[in-house]
Amino acid sequence: MTSALALVALAGPQAAHAAPAAAHTGPAALHWSTCPAGSQAPRGTYCATLKVPLDYARPGGRQITLTLSMIGDLNAPRTLVVNPGGPGEPGIGTEKLVWASLPEKVGAAYNVVSFDPRGVGASTPVSCGDTTKLIKHPATPATPVNAAQEQARRTVARKVAEQCSAHAEDLLPYMTTANAARDMDRIRGAFHRDKLDYLGYSYGTRLGATYATLFPAHTGRMILDSVVDPTASTYGAQFEQDPALQHRADQFFAWAADKDATYHLGTSRAKVSATWDAVRRNLAAHPAGRRAGSAELDDLLASAMYTDQFWSDVAQNVSDYRRGDASGLLGATDQLASGAVDPARLAYNCVDDAWPRDWAAWHRDTAAAARKAPLFAWLNTWYSAPCAYWKAPATKPVKIGSVKVPPILLLQAEDDPATPVVGARRMQKALSASRLVVAGGGNHGQYLFDGNACMDRAGNGYLLTGKLPAANATCPASPAP
């Protein structure tokens, strides 16, 4: 639904180095300078561009541009390429978040590089044009109560797909994880590294595992954090998410019940759940500020499931709304409800593998999922519904895994709702030499950004030495907020 790091902003004590003039020499030399205006590059990072083939079946044909960002010493012994997830999430800026959070000894061993993947941001971007006119707020309720509401949502999804095709038809067939992995190998080559060292979160684990499968001889130290199920289609993965999101919401409701003296939402998980349902019904009938209805509340809850650091804010906003003050709720939902779609996310999702074209299948599967995940099943379906109408043909994804893939470190939270733990266990099976470390709790994105010292030790030790734990391991959860 989003990336592991899109909701995280961290700073650290390390200072940036002066801008390097170039990364080595040769035909793929990288020339570093200030980052493009409008990119998400923070101070202390520098950017370079790299040309890659739009279509790797025709490497001498049309070229597109990747924009890379880097921090650290260009002459460091190793280069760590990082991806924050998505798909379609800009990578520029992630390198500083990671580098500033590394222990000094690890940071000294690496320069850290990220990039806006093909189709994203400062790289050759996919555009769907202005979609704000298609998505109004308050939006039609995510969970339809009649055929008209479902049809209204379907109409928006179809129009989004048509508009994306009209604006980016020439790019859409090539927005695939396999091509993004091939792009990463071009980045490795541009740095003149024999091995790619890599840190990927969320969708970035699929990207990293795809790279390791395609380029096992060039795979170095690789950490995959919050791991995508390599056996599930993108369509199927959303139905794995639904019950995991519902389970995480139940944990949130239980947490709020323990703090009833503060939030007054109910003294038990069931009572908080009932309060939440009542707020949803009221917003559906009477949207706050004429723009925040039940769909906007559903979006807010879904975003808060990624990390419990937002639980107190969400609980307080709903508590204030029930007392007659909707300002906090409106501010939070306005921040999420931009009115625009994420074209790059759709571009990757809709082309990476096949989606049902018959809406009856979507309806049947979503209705079944909603019996166990009433708060999230329909909401999750609407995020991907344009894929039912996508114009670019789907590709056959790379089958993850090979005996040639070297050992990889997998990090995962037990109750992660966006990438359920079952997917990490399947990835560990597909990458048979890998090791899996599972932490308690459900925060999405463990290494460096959850304050879990046990998980950080596992990642830091591996990046320093290349040695994996002797066996799969567990870590305790970070303290609840």
mmCIF file of N, CA and C in Angstrom, residues 348-433:
data_model
loop_
_atom_site.group_PDB
_atom_site.id
_atom_site.type_symbol
_atom_site.label_atom_id
_atom_site.label_comp_id
_atom_site.label_asym_id
_atom_site.label_seq_id
_atom_site.Cartn_x
_atom_site.Cartn_y
_atom_site.Cartn_z
ATOM 1 N N TYR A 348 3.932 -0.329 -12.096
ATOM 2 C CA TYR A 348 4.617 -1.564 -11.726
ATOM 3 C C TYR A 348 3.618 -2.666 -11.372
ATOM 4 N N ASN A 349 2.670 -2.337 -10.518
ATOM 5 C CA ASN A 349 1.729 -3.364 -10.064
ATOM 6 C C ASN A 349 0.960 -3.991 -11.219
ATOM 7 N N CYS A 350 0.512 -3.151 -12.133
ATOM 8 C CA CYS A 350 -0.401 -3.644 -13.165
ATOM 9 C C CYS A 350 0.305 -4.413 -14.275
ATOM 10 N N VAL A 351 1.626 -4.245 -14.408
ATOM 11 C CA VAL A 351 2.360 -4.904 -15.491
ATOM 12 C C VAL A 351 3.209 -6.060 -14.986
ATOM 13 N N ASP A 352 3.562 -6.057 -13.706
ATOM 14 C CA ASP A 352 4.471 -7.070 -13.184
ATOM 15 C C ASP A 352 3.941 -8.493 -13.323
ATOM 16 N N ASP A 353 2.651 -8.676 -13.192
ATOM 17 C CA ASP A 353 2.049 -9.988 -13.453
ATOM 18 C C ASP A 353 0.575 -9.796 -13.772
ATOM 19 N N ALA A 354 -0.117 -10.889 -14.037
ATOM 20 C CA ALA A 354 -1.472 -10.810 -14.589
ATOM 21 C C ALA A 354 -2.509 -10.502 -13.511
ATOM 22 N N TRP A 355 -3.549 -9.771 -13.916
ATOM 23 C CA TRP A 355 -4.683 -9.445 -13.057
ATOM 24 C C TRP A 355 -5.966 -9.944 -13.724
ATOM 25 N N PRO A 356 -6.965 -10.313 -12.933
ATOM 26 C CA PRO A 356 -8.249 -10.679 -13.544
ATOM 27 C C PRO A 356 -8.831 -9.508 -14.325
ATOM 28 N N ARG A 357 -9.369 -9.798 -15.485
ATOM 29 C CA ARG A 357 -10.017 -8.772 -16.295
ATOM 30 C C ARG A 357 -11.532 -8.785 -16.106
ATOM 31 N N ASP A 358 -12.042 -9.822 -15.512
ATOM 32 C CA ASP A 358 -13.476 -9.950 -15.260
ATOM 33 C C ASP A 358 -13.771 -9.415 -13.863
ATOM 34 N N TRP A 359 -14.539 -8.318 -13.777
ATOM 35 C CA TRP A 359 -14.791 -7.715 -12.472
ATOM 36 C C TRP A 359 -15.525 -8.663 -11.531
ATOM 37 N N ALA A 360 -16.233 -9.617 -12.069
ATOM 38 C CA ALA A 360 -16.930 -10.576 -11.209
ATOM 39 C C ALA A 360 -15.946 -11.301 -10.296
ATOM 40 N N ALA A 361 -14.739 -11.565 -10.778
ATOM 41 C CA ALA A 361 -13.736 -12.228 -9.942
ATOM 42 C C ALA A 361 -13.287 -11.304 -8.814
ATOM 43 N N TRP A 362 -13.066 -10.042 -9.125
ATOM 44 C CA TRP A 362 -12.693 -9.073 -8.085
ATOM 45 C C TRP A 362 -13.790 -8.989 -7.022
ATOM 46 N N HIS A 363 -15.027 -8.877 -7.476
ATOM 47 C CA HIS A 363 -16.137 -8.739 -6.523
ATOM 48 C C HIS A 363 -16.232 -9.974 -5.634
ATOM 49 N N ARG A 364 -16.167 -11.141 -6.245
ATOM 50 C CA ARG A 364 -16.284 -12.382 -5.485
ATOM 51 C C ARG A 364 -15.171 -12.509 -4.456
ATOM 52 N N ASP A 365 -13.937 -12.270 -4.876
ATOM 53 C CA ASP A 365 -12.803 -12.448 -3.980
ATOM 54 C C ASP A 365 -12.798 -11.390 -2.870
ATOM 55 N N THR A 366 -13.188 -10.160 -3.215
ATOM 56 C CA THR A 366 -13.190 -9.102 -2.207
ATOM 57 C C THR A 366 -14.309 -9.310 -1.203
ATOM 58 N N ALA A 367 -15.478 -9.695 -1.666
ATOM 59 C CA ALA A 367 -16.585 -9.958 -0.752
ATOM 60 C C ALA A 367 -16.229 -11.080 0.221
ATOM 61 N N ALA A 368 -15.537 -12.113 -0.273
ATOM 62 C CA ALA A 368 -15.111 -13.203 0.602
ATOM 63 C C ALA A 368 -14.090 -12.700 1.619
ATOM 64 N N ALA A 369 -13.137 -11.875 1.175
ATOM 65 C CA ALA A 369 -12.123 -11.348 2.084
ATOM 66 C C ALA A 369 -12.744 -10.430 3.135
ATOM 67 N N ALA A 370 -13.782 -9.706 2.759
ATOM 68 C CA ALA A 370 -14.403 -8.747 3.676
ATOM 69 C C ALA A 370 -15.073 -9.427 4.863
ATOM 70 N N ARG A 371 -15.397 -10.703 4.735
ATOM 71 C CA ARG A 371 -15.999 -11.398 5.873
ATOM 72 C C ARG A 371 -15.013 -11.531 7.025
ATOM 73 N N LYS A 372 -13.713 -11.603 6.702
ATOM 74 C CA LYS A 372 -12.691 -11.684 7.741
ATOM 75 C C LYS A 372 -11.965 -10.359 7.966
ATOM 76 N N ALA A 373 -12.039 -9.468 7.003
ATOM 77 C CA ALA A 373 -11.329 -8.186 7.098
ATOM 78 C C ALA A 373 -12.250 -7.056 6.653
ATOM 79 N N PRO A 374 -13.326 -6.794 7.410
ATOM 80 C CA PRO A 374 -14.322 -5.816 6.945
ATOM 81 C C PRO A 374 -13.802 -4.392 6.820
ATOM 82 N N LEU A 375 -12.745 -4.051 7.550
ATOM 83 C CA LEU A 375 -12.246 -2.683 7.490
ATOM 84 C C LEU A 375 -11.324 -2.426 6.296
ATOM 85 N N PHE A 376 -10.816 -3.491 5.677
ATOM 86 C CA PHE A 376 -9.738 -3.284 4.720
ATOM 87 C C PHE A 376 -9.925 -3.947 3.364
ATOM 88 N N ALA A 377 -10.761 -4.950 3.238
ATOM 89 C CA ALA A 377 -10.791 -5.730 1.994
ATOM 90 C C ALA A 377 -11.148 -4.864 0.795
ATOM 91 N N TRP A 378 -12.260 -4.141 0.886
ATOM 92 C CA TRP A 378 -12.656 -3.307 -0.252
ATOM 93 C C TRP A 378 -11.685 -2.151 -0.457
ATOM 94 N N LEU A 379 -11.223 -1.547 0.634
ATOM 95 C CA LEU A 379 -10.264 -0.451 0.521
ATOM 96 C C LEU A 379 -9.031 -0.902 -0.249
ATOM 97 N N ASN A 380 -8.509 -2.072 0.079
ATOM 98 C CA ASN A 380 -7.324 -2.584 -0.575
ATOM 99 C C ASN A 380 -7.586 -2.878 -2.052
ATOM 100 N N THR A 381 -8.755 -3.385 -2.345
ATOM 101 C CA THR A 381 -9.112 -3.658 -3.739
ATOM 102 C C THR A 381 -9.135 -2.380 -4.565
ATOM 103 N N TRP A 382 -9.667 -1.309 -4.014
ATOM 104 C CA TRP A 382 -9.760 -0.068 -4.803
ATOM 105 C C TRP A 382 -8.390 0.521 -5.083
ATOM 106 N N TYR A 383 -7.403 0.285 -4.206
ATOM 107 C CA TYR A 383 -6.057 0.770 -4.499
ATOM 108 C C TYR A 383 -5.543 0.204 -5.823
ATOM 109 N N SER A 384 -5.915 -1.042 -6.121
ATOM 110 C CA SER A 384 -5.381 -1.727 -7.294
ATOM 111 C C SER A 384 -6.372 -1.869 -8.428
ATOM 112 N N ALA A 385 -7.599 -1.418 -8.242
ATOM 113 C CA ALA A 385 -8.652 -1.675 -9.225
ATOM 114 C C ALA A 385 -8.335 -1.194 -10.639
ATOM 115 N N PRO A 386 -7.557 -0.110 -10.836
ATOM 116 C CA PRO A 386 -7.223 0.257 -12.220
ATOM 117 C C PRO A 386 -6.537 -0.874 -12.992
ATOM 118 N N CYS A 387 -5.907 -1.821 -12.284
ATOM 119 C CA CYS A 387 -5.232 -2.924 -12.980
ATOM 120 C C CYS A 387 -6.225 -3.821 -13.714
ATOM 121 N N ALA A 388 -7.497 -3.784 -13.327
ATOM 122 C CA ALA A 388 -8.511 -4.554 -14.057
ATOM 123 C C ALA A 388 -8.738 -3.990 -15.449
ATOM 124 N N TYR A 389 -8.353 -2.736 -15.661
ATOM 125 C CA TYR A 389 -8.619 -2.043 -16.929
ATOM 126 C C TYR A 389 -7.330 -1.576 -17.606
ATOM 127 N N TRP A 390 -6.187 -2.026 -17.117
ATOM 128 C CA TRP A 390 -4.894 -1.519 -17.582
ATOM 129 C C TRP A 390 -4.680 -1.877 -19.047
ATOM 130 N N LYS A 391 -4.136 -0.946 -19.804
ATOM 131 C CA LYS A 391 -3.966 -1.142 -21.245
ATOM 132 C C LYS A 391 -2.678 -1.891 -21.584
ATOM 133 N N ALA A 392 -1.606 -1.667 -20.823
ATOM 134 C CA ALA A 392 -0.343 -2.339 -21.122
ATOM 135 C C ALA A 392 -0.435 -3.811 -20.738
ATOM 136 N N PRO A 393 0.100 -4.700 -21.546
ATOM 137 C CA PRO A 393 0.003 -6.131 -21.236
ATOM 138 C C PRO A 393 0.856 -6.504 -20.031
ATOM 139 N N ALA A 394 0.364 -7.453 -19.261
ATOM 140 C CA ALA A 394 1.123 -7.946 -18.119
ATOM 141 C C ALA A 394 2.289 -8.807 -18.601
ATOM 142 N N THR A 395 3.342 -8.854 -17.807
ATOM 143 C CA THR A 395 4.505 -9.669 -18.114
ATOM 144 C C THR A 395 4.505 -10.906 -17.214
ATOM 145 N N LYS A 396 5.394 -11.815 -17.496
ATOM 146 C CA LYS A 396 5.584 -12.976 -16.634
ATOM 147 C C LYS A 396 6.708 -12.647 -15.669
ATOM 148 N N PRO A 397 6.434 -12.598 -14.369
ATOM 149 C CA PRO A 397 7.477 -12.189 -13.429
ATOM 150 C C PRO A 397 8.584 -13.222 -13.304
ATOM 151 N N VAL A 398 9.726 -12.786 -12.849
ATOM 152 C CA VAL A 398 10.848 -13.677 -12.580
ATOM 153 C C VAL A 398 10.476 -14.584 -11.410
ATOM 154 N N LYS A 399 10.709 -15.872 -11.555
ATOM 155 C CA LYS A 399 10.489 -16.796 -10.450
ATOM 156 C C LYS A 399 11.660 -16.694 -9.491
ATOM 157 N N ILE A 400 11.349 -16.241 -8.280
ATOM 158 C CA ILE A 400 12.404 -15.951 -7.315
ATOM 159 C C ILE A 400 13.048 -17.248 -6.833
ATOM 160 N N GLY A 401 14.386 -17.229 -6.781
ATOM 161 C CA GLY A 401 15.104 -18.324 -6.162
ATOM 162 C C GLY A 401 15.955 -19.109 -7.129
ATOM 163 N N SER A 402 17.119 -19.516 -6.650
ATOM 164 C CA SER A 402 18.042 -20.324 -7.425
ATOM 165 C C SER A 402 19.118 -20.818 -6.468
ATOM 166 N N VAL A 403 19.635 -21.989 -6.707
ATOM 167 C CA VAL A 403 20.719 -22.487 -5.869
ATOM 168 C C VAL A 403 21.955 -21.619 -6.009
ATOM 169 N N LYS A 404 22.005 -20.801 -7.054
ATOM 170 C CA LYS A 404 23.156 -19.940 -7.270
ATOM 171 C C LYS A 404 23.090 -18.659 -6.430
ATOM 172 N N VAL A 405 21.909 -18.337 -5.876
ATOM 173 C CA VAL A 405 21.775 -17.103 -5.106
ATOM 174 C C VAL A 405 22.567 -17.241 -3.806
ATOM 175 N N PRO A 406 23.447 -16.281 -3.510
ATOM 176 C CA PRO A 406 24.244 -16.379 -2.280
ATOM 177 C C PRO A 406 23.405 -16.096 -1.039
ATOM 178 N N PRO A 407 23.958 -16.308 0.142
ATOM 179 C CA PRO A 407 23.202 -16.076 1.384
ATOM 180 C C PRO A 407 22.731 -14.633 1.511
ATOM 181 N N ILE A 408 21.503 -14.471 1.996
ATOM 182 C CA ILE A 408 20.855 -13.168 2.136
ATOM 183 C C ILE A 408 20.237 -13.100 3.526
ATOM 184 N N LEU A 409 20.198 -11.904 4.119
ATOM 185 C CA LEU A 409 19.593 -11.705 5.427
ATOM 186 C C LEU A 409 18.179 -11.161 5.267
ATOM 187 N N LEU A 410 17.209 -11.854 5.845
ATOM 188 C CA LEU A 410 15.806 -11.455 5.813
ATOM 189 C C LEU A 410 15.388 -10.996 7.209
ATOM 190 N N LEU A 411 14.771 -9.831 7.289
ATOM 191 C CA LEU A 411 14.282 -9.278 8.551
ATOM 192 C C LEU A 411 12.779 -9.047 8.449
ATOM 193 N N GLN A 412 12.052 -9.387 9.494
ATOM 194 C CA GLN A 412 10.595 -9.375 9.402
ATOM 195 C C GLN A 412 9.971 -9.199 10.780
ATOM 196 N N ALA A 413 8.873 -8.449 10.857
ATOM 197 C CA ALA A 413 8.062 -8.363 12.069
ATOM 198 C C ALA A 413 6.943 -9.403 12.011
ATOM 199 N N GLU A 414 6.679 -10.035 13.133
ATOM 200 C CA GLU A 414 5.715 -11.132 13.197
ATOM 201 C C GLU A 414 4.326 -10.718 12.745
ATOM 202 N N ASP A 415 3.888 -9.504 13.117
ATOM 203 C CA ASP A 415 2.526 -9.064 12.821
ATOM 204 C C ASP A 415 2.486 -7.950 11.786
ATOM 205 N N ASP A 416 3.501 -7.865 10.941
ATOM 206 C CA ASP A 416 3.527 -6.855 9.881
ATOM 207 C C ASP A 416 2.285 -7.032 9.003
ATOM 208 N N PRO A 417 1.457 -5.983 8.856
ATOM 209 C CA PRO A 417 0.228 -6.139 8.077
ATOM 210 C C PRO A 417 0.423 -5.959 6.583
ATOM 211 N N ALA A 418 1.458 -5.256 6.173
ATOM 212 C CA ALA A 418 1.650 -4.969 4.753
ATOM 213 C C ALA A 418 2.371 -6.103 4.048
ATOM 214 N N THR A 419 3.312 -6.723 4.744
ATOM 215 C CA THR A 419 4.011 -7.905 4.219
ATOM 216 C C THR A 419 3.913 -8.985 5.287
ATOM 217 N N PRO A 420 2.843 -9.753 5.297
ATOM 218 C CA PRO A 420 2.642 -10.744 6.357
ATOM 219 C C PRO A 420 3.804 -11.726 6.459
ATOM 220 N N VAL A 421 4.029 -12.223 7.664
ATOM 221 C CA VAL A 421 5.191 -13.051 7.953
ATOM 222 C C VAL A 421 5.224 -14.317 7.102
ATOM 223 N N VAL A 422 4.072 -14.791 6.661
ATOM 224 C CA VAL A 422 4.061 -15.993 5.820
ATOM 225 C C VAL A 422 4.891 -15.774 4.555
ATOM 226 N N GLY A 423 4.891 -14.547 4.038
ATOM 227 C CA GLY A 423 5.686 -14.251 2.847
ATOM 228 C C GLY A 423 7.170 -14.318 3.120
ATOM 229 N N ALA A 424 7.596 -13.852 4.298
ATOM 230 C CA ALA A 424 9.012 -13.927 4.642
ATOM 231 C C ALA A 424 9.453 -15.378 4.764
ATOM 232 N N ARG A 425 8.604 -16.205 5.320
ATOM 233 C CA ARG A 425 8.967 -17.620 5.463
ATOM 234 C C ARG A 425 9.053 -18.282 4.082
ATOM 235 N N ARG A 426 8.197 -17.888 3.184
ATOM 236 C CA ARG A 426 8.272 -18.430 1.825
ATOM 237 C C ARG A 426 9.497 -17.911 1.085
ATOM 238 N N MET A 427 9.870 -16.651 1.344
ATOM 239 C CA MET A 427 11.085 -16.124 0.720
ATOM 240 C C MET A 427 12.303 -16.876 1.250
ATOM 241 N N GLN A 428 12.330 -17.170 2.549
ATOM 242 C CA GLN A 428 13.452 -17.897 3.116
ATOM 243 C C GLN A 428 13.564 -19.299 2.504
ATOM 244 N N LYS A 429 12.417 -19.877 2.186
ATOM 245 C CA LYS A 429 12.424 -21.190 1.537
ATOM 246 C C LYS A 429 12.916 -21.077 0.097
ATOM 247 N N ALA A 430 12.496 -20.002 -0.600
ATOM 248 C CA ALA A 430 12.905 -19.820 -1.995
ATOM 249 C C ALA A 430 14.394 -19.507 -2.095
ATOM 250 N N LEU A 431 14.928 -18.763 -1.111
ATOM 251 C CA LEU A 431 16.348 -18.425 -1.076
ATOM 252 C C LEU A 431 16.968 -19.295 0.016
ATOM 253 N N SER A 432 17.260 -20.516 -0.327
ATOM 254 C CA SER A 432 17.517 -21.547 0.673
ATOM 255 C C SER A 432 18.745 -21.272 1.533
ATOM 256 N N ALA A 433 19.679 -20.479 1.053
ATOM 257 C CA ALA A 433 20.868 -20.177 1.846
ATOM 258 C C ALA A 433 20.664 -18.986 2.777
#
